[in-house]
Coordinates of C-alpha atoms in Angstrom, one line a residue:
Chain A
K1 CA -26.6 11.2 24.8
G2 CA -25.6 8.9 22.1
N3 CA -27.2 5.8 20.7
V4 CA -26.3 2.6 22.4
V5 CA -27.8 0.6 19.4
A6 CA -26.1 1.7 16.4
M7 CA -28.6 2.4 13.8
E8 CA -27.3 0.8 10.6
C9 CA -28.0 0.5 6.9
T10 CA -26.9 -2.9 5.7
V11 CA -26.4 -4.1 2.3
V12 CA -26.2 -7.9 2.0
C13 CA -24.3 -9.3 -1.0
I14 CA -25.2 -12.9 -1.9
D15 CA -23.1 -15.3 -3.8
N16 CA -25.5 -16.9 -6.1
S17 CA -22.7 -18.6 -8.3
E18 CA -22.7 -21.9 -9.9
F19 CA -20.7 -22.9 -6.8
S20 CA -23.6 -22.4 -4.5
R21 CA -25.4 -25.1 -5.8
D22 CA -22.9 -27.4 -3.9
G23 CA -24.6 -29.4 -1.2
D24 CA -21.7 -29.5 1.2
Y25 CA -23.6 -26.9 3.3
A26 CA -27.1 -28.5 3.9
P27 CA -29.2 -28.4 1.9
T28 CA -27.3 -26.3 -0.6
R29 CA -24.6 -23.5 -0.2
Y30 CA -27.1 -21.2 -1.7
Q31 CA -30.0 -22.3 0.7
A32 CA -27.9 -22.1 3.8
Q33 CA -26.9 -18.7 2.7
A34 CA -30.4 -17.6 2.1
D35 CA -31.4 -18.9 5.4
A36 CA -28.7 -17.0 7.2
V37 CA -29.6 -13.9 5.2
N38 CA -33.2 -14.0 6.3
L39 CA -32.1 -14.5 9.9
L40 CA -29.7 -11.6 9.6
A41 CA -32.3 -9.4 8.1
G42 CA -34.7 -10.1 10.9
A43 CA -32.0 -9.4 13.4
K44 CA -31.0 -6.1 12.1
T45 CA -34.5 -4.8 11.6
Q46 CA -35.3 -5.9 15.1
A47 CA -32.4 -4.3 16.7
H48 CA -33.4 -0.7 15.6
P49 CA -36.7 0.4 14.2
E50 CA -35.0 2.5 11.7
A51 CA -32.5 0.0 10.5
T52 CA -32.4 -0.6 6.9
V53 CA -31.4 -3.8 4.8
G54 CA -30.8 -4.2 1.2
V55 CA -29.9 -7.1 -0.7
L56 CA -27.7 -7.4 -3.9
T57 CA -26.7 -10.7 -5.8
M58 CA -23.1 -10.9 -6.9
S59 CA -23.3 -13.4 -9.8
G60 CA -24.8 -13.4 -13.2
K61 CA -24.3 -11.1 -16.0
T62 CA -24.0 -8.2 -13.6
P63 CA -24.5 -7.7 -10.0
R64 CA -28.0 -6.6 -9.2
V65 CA -29.7 -4.8 -6.4
L66 CA -32.7 -6.9 -5.5
V67 CA -34.2 -4.6 -3.0
T68 CA -32.6 -1.3 -2.1
P69 CA -32.1 -0.7 1.8
T70 CA -35.4 -0.9 3.5
P71 CA -36.9 -1.1 7.0
D72 CA -39.5 -3.7 5.7
L73 CA -38.3 -7.2 6.6
G74 CA -41.1 -8.6 4.4
K75 CA -39.6 -7.0 1.3
V76 CA -36.3 -8.5 2.2
L77 CA -37.7 -11.9 2.6
N78 CA -39.7 -11.7 -0.6
C79 CA -36.9 -10.8 -2.7
M80 CA -34.7 -13.7 -1.5
T81 CA -37.3 -16.0 -3.2
N82 CA -36.5 -14.8 -6.5
I83 CA -32.9 -15.4 -6.8
E84 CA -31.3 -17.3 -9.8
I85 CA -28.1 -19.3 -9.5
D86 CA -25.9 -18.2 -12.3
G87 CA -22.1 -17.5 -13.3
E88 CA -19.4 -16.4 -11.1
C89 CA -19.2 -13.7 -8.6
N90 CA -17.9 -10.2 -9.2
V91 CA -16.8 -9.1 -5.8
S92 CA -15.3 -5.9 -7.1
S93 CA -18.3 -4.6 -8.9
S94 CA -20.6 -5.8 -6.1
V95 CA -18.9 -4.0 -3.5
Q96 CA -18.9 -0.9 -5.5
I97 CA -22.6 -1.2 -6.1
A98 CA -23.1 -1.8 -2.4
Q99 CA -21.3 1.2 -1.7
L100 CA -23.3 3.2 -3.9
A101 CA -26.6 1.9 -2.5
L102 CA -25.4 2.9 1.0
K103 CA -24.5 6.2 0.0
H104 CA -27.9 6.9 -1.3
R105 CA -29.5 5.8 1.8
Q106 CA -32.4 7.9 2.8
N107 CA -31.4 8.3 6.6
K108 CA -27.8 9.8 6.4
N109 CA -27.4 9.1 10.1
Q110 CA -27.2 5.5 9.6
R111 CA -24.0 3.9 9.8
Q112 CA -23.0 1.9 6.8
R113 CA -22.3 -1.9 6.6
I114 CA -21.8 -4.3 3.8
V115 CA -22.2 -8.1 4.6
I116 CA -20.8 -10.4 2.0
F117 CA -21.3 -14.1 1.6
V118 CA -18.5 -16.0 -0.4
C119 CA -18.9 -19.4 -1.2
S120 CA -16.8 -19.4 -4.5
P121 CA -13.1 -18.6 -5.2
V122 CA -12.7 -14.9 -5.4
S123 CA -11.4 -14.0 -8.6
E124 CA -9.8 -10.5 -7.7
D125 CA -6.2 -10.5 -6.4
K126 CA -5.4 -9.6 -3.1
E127 CA -3.9 -6.0 -4.0
K128 CA -7.2 -5.1 -5.7
L129 CA -9.1 -6.4 -2.8
V130 CA -7.1 -4.4 -0.4
K131 CA -7.5 -1.3 -2.5
I132 CA -11.3 -1.8 -2.3
A133 CA -11.0 -2.3 1.4
K134 CA -9.2 0.9 1.9
K135 CA -11.8 3.0 -0.1
L136 CA -14.5 1.5 2.1
K137 CA -12.7 2.3 5.1
K138 CA -12.1 5.7 4.1
N139 CA -15.9 6.2 3.6
N140 CA -16.8 4.8 7.1
V141 CA -18.2 1.7 5.7
A142 CA -17.9 -1.5 7.9
V143 CA -17.9 -4.8 6.4
D144 CA -18.8 -8.4 7.4
V145 CA -17.5 -11.3 5.3
V146 CA -18.8 -14.7 5.7
S147 CA -16.6 -17.3 4.0
F148 CA -17.6 -20.7 3.4
G149 CA -17.4 -23.4 0.6
S150 CA -14.1 -22.1 -0.7
E151 CA -12.6 -21.0 2.7
E152 CA -9.2 -22.4 2.2
E153 CA -8.7 -21.0 -1.2
N154 CA -9.9 -17.4 -0.1
Q155 CA -8.5 -17.3 3.3
E156 CA -5.5 -15.2 2.6
K157 CA -7.4 -12.8 0.4
L158 CA -10.1 -12.2 2.6
E159 CA -7.9 -11.8 5.7
A160 CA -5.9 -9.0 3.8
F161 CA -9.3 -7.5 2.9
L162 CA -10.5 -7.6 6.5
E163 CA -7.5 -6.1 7.8
A164 CA -7.6 -3.2 5.4
V165 CA -11.2 -2.4 5.9
N166 CA -11.3 -2.8 9.6
S167 CA -11.5 0.2 11.8
N168 CA -11.5 -0.4 15.6
G169 CA -13.1 -3.8 15.4
N170 CA -16.1 -2.8 13.3
S171 CA -15.7 -5.3 10.7
H172 CA -15.4 -9.2 11.0
L173 CA -14.6 -12.1 8.8
V174 CA -16.3 -15.3 9.8
T175 CA -15.0 -18.6 8.1
V176 CA -17.4 -21.4 8.3
P177 CA -16.2 -25.0 7.6
P178 CA -18.6 -27.6 6.3
G179 CA -20.4 -29.4 9.0
P180 CA -22.5 -27.1 11.5
V181 CA -25.5 -25.4 10.2
L182 CA -24.3 -22.1 8.6
S183 CA -27.0 -20.0 10.4
D184 CA -26.0 -21.5 13.7
V185 CA -22.6 -20.5 13.5
L186 CA -23.4 -16.7 12.2
I187 CA -25.9 -16.3 15.0
S188 CA -23.2 -16.7 17.7
S189 CA -20.6 -14.8 15.6
P190 CA -20.0 -11.0 15.7
I191 CA -21.9 -10.7 12.6
F192 CA -25.0 -11.2 14.5
Q193 CA -23.9 -9.9 17.8
G194 CA -23.5 -6.5 16.3
E195 CA -20.6 -3.9 17.3
G196 CA -20.3 -4.2 21.0
G197 CA -22.9 -3.5 23.6
S198 CA -25.9 -3.4 21.5
G199 CA -26.4 -7.0 20.3
F200 CA -29.7 -7.5 18.7
G201 CA -32.3 -7.8 21.2
F202 CA -35.9 -8.3 20.2
A203 CA -38.8 -6.0 20.5
G204 CA -40.1 -7.7 23.7
G205 CA -36.9 -6.6 25.2
V206 CA -36.3 -9.8 26.7
G207 CA -33.0 -10.5 25.0
G208 CA -32.2 -6.9 24.9
A209 CA -28.6 -7.0 25.5
A210 CA -28.1 -10.5 24.0
G211 CA -25.0 -9.3 22.5
G212 CA -24.1 -7.3 25.6
A213 CA -21.9 -9.8 27.1
G214 CA -20.2 -10.8 24.0
G215 CA -20.0 -7.7 22.0
A216 CA -19.6 -5.3 25.2
D217 CA -15.9 -4.8 24.8
G218 CA -16.1 -3.8 21.3
F219 CA -18.4 -0.8 21.8
E220 CA -17.2 0.4 25.2
F221 CA -13.8 0.6 23.9
G222 CA -15.2 2.0 20.7
V223 CA -16.2 4.9 22.7
D224 CA -13.0 5.5 24.3
P225 CA -13.0 6.9 27.8
N226 CA -10.3 9.5 26.6
M227 CA -12.8 10.9 24.0
D228 CA -16.0 10.9 25.9
P229 CA -15.8 9.7 29.5
E230 CA -19.5 10.6 30.2
L231 CA -20.7 8.5 27.5
A232 CA -18.4 5.6 28.2
L233 CA -19.7 5.7 31.9
A234 CA -23.3 5.9 30.9
L235 CA -22.8 3.0 28.5
R236 CA -21.1 0.9 31.2
V237 CA -24.0 1.5 33.7
S238 CA -26.8 0.9 31.2
L239 CA -25.0 -2.4 30.2
E240 CA -24.9 -3.5 33.9
E241 CA -28.5 -2.7 34.2
E242 CA -29.3 -4.5 31.0
R243 CA -27.6 -7.6 32.3
D244 CA -29.6 -7.6 35.3
R245 CA -32.9 -7.2 33.5
Q246 CA -31.8 -10.0 31.3
N247 CA -31.0 -12.3 34.1
R248 CA -34.2 -11.6 35.7
A249 CA -36.0 -11.8 32.4
A250 CA -34.4 -15.3 31.6
A251 CA -35.8 -16.7 34.7
A252 CA -39.4 -15.3 34.0
A253 CA -39.1 -16.7 30.4
A254 CA -38.3 -20.0 31.6
A255 CA -41.7 -20.2 33.3
A256 CA -43.4 -18.8 30.3
A257 CA -41.6 -21.2 27.9
G258 CA -43.6 -24.2 29.1
V259 CA -46.6 -22.6 27.9
A260 CA -45.2 -21.3 24.9
Q261 CA -44.2 -24.7 23.6
A262 CA -47.7 -26.2 24.0
E263 CA -49.1 -23.4 21.9
G264 CA -46.3 -23.5 19.4
A265 CA -47.7 -26.4 17.3
A266 CA -50.6 -24.3 16.3
A267 CA -48.9 -21.1 15.6
G268 CA -48.2 -21.7 12.0
A269 CA -45.1 -19.5 12.2
S270 CA -43.2 -22.4 10.9
P271 CA -43.6 -25.1 8.3
S272 CA -43.7 -28.7 9.2
A273 CA -40.7 -30.1 11.2
A274 CA -39.9 -32.3 8.3
E275 CA -38.5 -29.4 6.6
G276 CA -35.6 -29.3 8.9
A277 CA -34.4 -27.3 11.6
A278 CA -32.2 -25.1 9.3
A279 CA -35.3 -24.0 7.3
V280 CA -37.4 -23.5 10.5
V281 CA -34.8 -21.5 12.0
G282 CA -34.9 -19.5 8.9
T283 CA -38.7 -18.8 9.2
G284 CA -39.7 -18.8 12.8
G285 CA -36.1 -17.8 13.8
A286 CA -36.1 -14.8 11.4
V287 CA -38.0 -12.9 14.0
A288 CA -36.6 -14.2 17.1
T289 CA -33.4 -16.0 17.0
P290 CA -30.7 -13.4 17.9
G291 CA -30.7 -13.1 21.6
P292 CA -30.5 -16.8 22.4
A293 CA -29.6 -15.8 25.8
A294 CA -33.1 -15.3 26.5
V295 CA -33.9 -19.0 25.6
P296 CA -35.3 -20.8 28.5
G297 CA -33.2 -23.4 29.6
V298 CA -32.1 -24.6 26.3
G299 CA -28.4 -24.8 26.3
S300 CA -26.6 -22.3 28.2
A301 CA -28.0 -19.1 29.2
G302 CA -25.0 -17.2 28.0
V303 CA -24.8 -15.5 24.8
G304 CA -24.3 -17.2 21.5
G305 CA -26.3 -20.2 20.2
D306 CA -24.9 -23.5 21.4
M307 CA -23.9 -25.2 18.4
E308 CA -24.7 -28.6 19.9
L309 CA -28.2 -28.0 19.9
D310 CA -30.1 -30.5 17.9
E311 CA -33.0 -29.9 15.6
D312 CA -35.7 -30.4 18.2
A313 CA -34.1 -27.9 20.5
L314 CA -33.6 -25.5 17.8
L315 CA -37.4 -25.8 16.8
Q316 CA -38.6 -25.4 20.5
Q317 CA -36.2 -22.5 20.9
A318 CA -37.6 -20.7 17.8
L319 CA -41.1 -21.3 18.6
A320 CA -40.8 -20.4 22.1
M321 CA -39.1 -17.0 21.3
S322 CA -41.5 -16.4 18.7
M323 CA -44.5 -16.8 20.8
E324 CA -43.0 -14.5 23.4
I325 CA -42.9 -11.4 21.5
D326 CA -46.1 -9.6 20.7
S327 CA -44.8 -7.0 18.3
A328 CA -43.0 -9.7 16.3
A329 CA -46.6 -11.3 15.7
A330 CA -47.0 -9.3 12.7
A331 CA -43.5 -10.1 11.4
A332 CA -44.2 -13.7 12.1
Q333 CA -47.0 -13.6 9.7
Q334 CA -45.1 -12.0 7.0
V335 CA -42.4 -14.7 7.6
A336 CA -45.1 -17.4 7.6
A337 CA -46.3 -16.0 4.2
A338 CA -43.0 -16.0 2.8
G339 CA -42.0 -19.0 4.7
T340 CA -43.6 -21.3 2.4
D341 CA -41.9 -19.8 -0.5
I342 CA -38.4 -19.8 1.3
T343 CA -38.7 -23.4 2.4
T344 CA -40.1 -24.9 -0.9
P345 CA -36.8 -24.9 -2.6
A346 CA -35.1 -26.9 0.2
P347 CA -35.6 -30.5 -1.3
T348 CA -34.3 -29.4 -4.8
T349 CA -31.2 -28.1 -6.0
A350 CA -32.7 -26.7 -9.2
P351 CA -32.5 -23.2 -10.0
V352 CA -34.5 -21.3 -7.3
M353 CA -35.9 -18.7 -9.5
T354 CA -39.2 -17.3 -10.6
P355 CA -40.1 -18.1 -14.2
G356 CA -40.1 -15.2 -16.3
A357 CA -38.1 -12.9 -14.3
P358 CA -36.8 -10.7 -17.1
Q359 CA -33.0 -11.4 -16.8
A360 CA -30.5 -8.8 -18.0
A361 CA -32.0 -9.0 -21.3
T362 CA -33.0 -5.5 -21.7
A363 CA -29.9 -4.2 -19.8
P364 CA -26.8 -2.7 -21.7
P365 CA -23.9 -5.1 -21.8
P366 CA -22.0 -5.0 -18.4
A367 CA -19.2 -2.6 -19.4
D368 CA -16.3 -2.2 -17.1
L369 CA -18.0 -0.7 -14.2
E370 CA -15.0 1.3 -13.0
A371 CA -15.0 3.2 -16.2
M372 CA -18.8 3.9 -15.7
D373 CA -19.9 7.0 -13.9
E374 CA -20.7 6.1 -10.3
D375 CA -24.3 7.3 -10.4
A376 CA -24.9 5.6 -13.9
E377 CA -23.9 2.4 -12.3
L378 CA -26.3 2.7 -9.5
Q379 CA -29.0 3.7 -12.1
L380 CA -28.4 0.5 -13.9
A381 CA -28.3 -1.7 -10.9
L382 CA -31.5 -0.1 -9.6
Q383 CA -33.1 -0.4 -13.2
L384 CA -32.6 -4.1 -13.5
S385 CA -34.1 -4.5 -10.0
M386 CA -37.1 -2.5 -10.8
Q387 CA -37.6 -4.3 -14.1
D388 CA -38.1 -7.6 -12.0
S389 CA -40.3 -6.1 -9.2
G390 CA -42.4 -4.2 -11.7
P391 CA -44.4 -7.3 -13.0
D392 CA -44.6 -8.2 -9.3
S393 CA -43.8 -11.9 -10.0
K394 CA -42.5 -12.3 -6.5
D395 CA -45.8 -13.7 -5.2
D396 CA -46.1 -15.9 -8.1
Q397 CA -44.0 -18.7 -6.9
K398 CA -42.5 -21.7 -8.9
Chain B
M1 CA -19.3 39.9 17.9
A2 CA -18.1 36.6 16.7
K3 CA -17.7 34.0 19.4
D4 CA -16.7 30.5 19.7
L5 CA -19.5 28.2 18.4
L6 CA -18.1 25.2 20.3
E7 CA -21.4 24.9 22.3
Y8 CA -23.5 24.8 19.2
I9 CA -21.8 21.8 17.6
D10 CA -23.9 18.8 18.0
F11 CA -21.4 16.1 18.8
S12 CA -23.8 13.2 18.6
T13 CA -23.9 13.7 14.8
L14 CA -20.4 14.7 14.3
E15 CA -19.0 12.5 11.4
C16 CA -15.4 12.5 10.2
L17 CA -14.6 10.3 7.3
N18 CA -11.2 8.7 6.9
E19 CA -10.3 9.5 10.7
A20 CA -7.8 7.2 12.2
P21 CA -8.9 5.0 15.3
N22 CA -8.1 6.9 18.4
H23 CA -7.4 10.1 16.5
G24 CA -10.8 11.3 15.9
A25 CA -12.3 14.7 15.1
E26 CA -13.4 15.2 18.7
L27 CA -9.8 15.6 19.5
A28 CA -9.6 18.5 17.5
L29 CA -13.2 20.0 18.2
K30 CA -13.9 19.4 21.9
Q31 CA -13.2 21.5 24.7
G32 CA -10.0 20.5 26.5
Y33 CA -8.9 18.3 23.8
R34 CA -8.4 20.9 21.2
E35 CA -6.2 22.8 23.4
Q36 CA -3.8 19.9 23.6
D37 CA -1.3 19.5 20.8
E38 CA -0.6 15.9 21.7
L39 CA -4.4 15.0 21.2
Y40 CA -4.8 15.3 17.2
L41 CA -7.1 14.3 14.6
E42 CA -5.3 12.3 12.0
S43 CA -6.4 10.7 8.6
D44 CA -6.3 7.1 8.0
T45 CA -6.0 5.4 4.7
D46 CA -4.8 8.5 2.9
E47 CA -4.2 12.2 3.4
Q48 CA -7.8 13.3 3.1
L49 CA -10.3 14.1 5.6
L50 CA -13.9 15.1 5.4
L51 CA -15.7 16.4 8.6
N52 CA -19.5 16.8 8.6
V53 CA -20.2 19.1 11.5
R54 CA -23.9 19.7 12.3
F55 CA -24.8 22.7 14.6
T56 CA -27.6 22.8 17.1
H57 CA -28.9 26.1 15.8
R58 CA -28.4 28.0 12.5
V59 CA -25.2 29.7 12.7
R60 CA -23.6 32.5 10.7
L61 CA -19.8 31.6 10.4
Q62 CA -17.4 34.3 10.2
S63 CA -14.0 32.5 10.6
I64 CA -12.4 29.2 11.1
V65 CA -9.2 28.2 13.0
I66 CA -7.0 25.3 12.0
K67 CA -4.1 24.5 14.2
A68 CA -1.3 21.9 13.5
V69 CA 2.0 21.3 14.9
D70 CA 3.3 18.8 12.7
E71 CA 4.3 20.9 9.8
A72 CA 4.8 18.3 6.9
K73 CA 1.4 16.6 7.9
A74 CA -0.4 19.9 8.3
P75 CA -3.5 20.5 6.1
K76 CA -3.0 22.5 2.9
R77 CA -6.1 22.7 0.5
V78 CA -9.3 23.2 2.4
K79 CA -12.7 23.3 1.1
L80 CA -15.8 24.1 2.9
Y81 CA -19.2 23.3 2.1
T82 CA -22.6 24.2 3.7
N83 CA -25.8 22.6 4.4
R84 CA -24.8 19.3 2.7
P85 CA -25.7 16.7 5.4
S86 CA -23.4 13.5 5.0
L87 CA -21.1 14.8 2.2
G88 CA -18.9 12.1 0.8
F89 CA -15.5 12.1 -0.7
S90 CA -17.1 11.6 -4.2
D91 CA -19.3 14.5 -3.8
T92 CA -16.4 16.8 -3.2
S93 CA -15.7 17.1 -7.1
S94 CA -19.3 17.5 -8.1
V95 CA -20.6 19.8 -5.2
P96 CA -19.6 23.4 -5.4
C97 CA -17.9 24.5 -2.3
A98 CA -18.7 27.7 -0.4
Q99 CA -15.1 28.5 0.1
E100 CA -11.9 27.2 -0.5
F101 CA -8.2 28.2 0.6
E102 CA -4.7 26.9 1.1
M103 CA -3.5 27.2 4.6
S104 CA 0.0 28.7 5.2
P105 CA 2.3 27.2 7.8
A106 CA 2.2 30.3 9.7
Q107 CA -1.5 30.3 10.0
L108 CA -1.3 26.7 10.9
A109 CA 1.3 27.1 13.7
K110 CA -0.3 30.1 15.3
G111 CA -4.0 29.1 14.9
D112 CA -4.7 32.3 12.9
P113 CA -8.5 32.6 12.2
I114 CA -9.2 32.4 8.4
P115 CA -12.0 35.1 7.6
L116 CA -14.9 33.5 5.7
K117 CA -17.2 35.1 3.1
L118 CA -20.1 36.0 5.2
V119 CA -22.7 35.9 2.4
K120 CA -21.9 32.2 1.8
F121 CA -21.8 31.2 5.4
N122 CA -25.1 33.1 6.6
N123 CA -27.4 30.3 7.5
V124 CA -25.4 27.4 8.4
E125 CA -26.9 24.1 9.7
V126 CA -24.1 21.6 8.5
L127 CA -20.7 22.6 7.7
S128 CA -18.3 20.1 5.8
I129 CA -14.7 20.6 6.1
F130 CA -12.9 18.8 3.3
I131 CA -9.1 18.6 3.8
E132 CA -7.7 17.7 0.4
D133 CA -4.1 17.4 1.1
N134 CA -1.3 18.3 3.4
Q135 CA 1.7 20.5 3.3
G136 CA 4.5 17.8 2.9
G137 CA 2.6 15.3 0.6
E138 CA 2.7 13.0 3.4
E139 CA 0.6 9.8 3.7
T140 CA -1.5 11.2 6.5
T141 CA -2.7 14.5 7.7
K142 CA -2.6 15.7 11.3
L143 CA -4.2 18.7 12.9
C144 CA -4.6 19.5 16.6
K145 CA -7.4 22.0 16.6
I146 CA -10.4 23.1 14.8
A147 CA -12.5 26.2 16.0
L148 CA -15.4 27.9 14.4
F149 CA -16.4 31.4 15.1
G150 CA -19.5 33.3 14.2
T151 CA -22.9 34.2 15.6
T152 CA -26.2 32.4 16.3
G153 CA -29.0 35.0 15.1
E154 CA -31.5 32.6 15.8
V155 CA -31.2 32.3 19.5
F156 CA -33.4 34.6 21.3
N157 CA -31.4 35.5 24.4
V158 CA -32.5 38.5 26.2
A159 CA -29.1 38.9 27.9
E160 CA -27.4 39.0 24.7
I161 CA -29.5 41.7 23.4
K162 CA -28.7 43.8 26.3
K163 CA -25.2 43.3 25.8
V164 CA -25.3 44.3 22.2
G165 CA -27.2 47.3 23.3
E166 CA -24.4 48.2 25.7
E167 CA -21.8 47.8 23.2
K168 CA -23.4 50.3 20.7

């Protein structure tokens, strides 16, 4: 028995500070981040039907939970369109709130994970970060950190943080220098590949063990043969079977892709190519990307996106994959609907926010969160997010 | 008659907060592992441990055994909670516990069963074992065995019924 694909509840923390306006990661740090988050949410919800993803923003008057963990990818994608760039990040409070949100997850069987995007200098000192990390580890929360934009400045602190929070390889720090597309780098990183063995295959099962090759070690050794030999053996066997299936499927998919690409243009699952591959990957890829191993003939058949892929190849890849999965069709439509919202801000660096979103106007002053009662904190954070979603301004874009 | 409830423990949902890698709860609970003193459960970032043990049937708990060979790191204050799935460390101060006790070095060394207040442990589906501190105030807590004893009244086993009849 035992789950090969770990069911997780993930809270993603977004850096929407003023630093995220910078265009050193195309088109802006913020937008690159948003694309990555959309992809990640898609990957996680695809990996397991009961996986949930929540989102919170770290900057502004106070960290805010935009959406509490939900299995509904549409909700996650929707909330990404309402974010205001403002202020500086408060990593410490954000992590506390994320931890609360995880604690209150509906399905207690889900493992807990926080994914933090950092593209601004972290103000907390190393000791404080390590203390926070230890508390997370104590409560069995795994953390993935994506560091970009201020990588050098933050490196030492984040490494210390990771070391303190990491338990048996369940946590990762991915540092992305300017240059490659942020999402691309992340797709082939452990953050997308998942904890060993499982990877994030998609519903069609073609890329079922996409993470299998790359992540296999983590999970297999996570289930130490000492502790549970039958389970370890079962996992090994199922991994082998999955690899076989994957190889056979890749061959089959190569044939299917030829047809898929022709139909791709009419799919409407992605906006015009002029928007750029990053945006496309953000939409079309949101349903299909993780599991590039299943992509026919583009780059290597191995695990992990090939960073050298040019924009056209990426576009074809995303379209081919999104065509192949029936069950992703519904998600694709959601993505298309949200896609126009997501990609519109691409050409602009102006604040990406919905007019009239009641900012923390009615919220009490952000007192020292550590002094606040834990549940009162969560109430506050949830209240703020409720206020915004109440008037339903999400659909009313720009 | 109280029996070892090992077979009713659902290991797939077993959760132990703050366990050290490679020194997890299975080593203290599972058949074969728990008998070996060298295979122990140890805490990680600090001295506290919180196990959430789910049973496959509702059980009536009668006693608990906790054995530890490292005297200084052996558990001291233990609090038991019933039917609170996924209890967290922060909950232990707000949720009332069903029973709490302090273990003595003698009990730990011999693995003496600690009797439980039957009324509180009558219908247990999830048992949370919170180890608050250890004997020597050490940074980590170590223990090599946890065993739970009781009965599973819900299980309809004809053979069982016969036996009880015979005992009477």
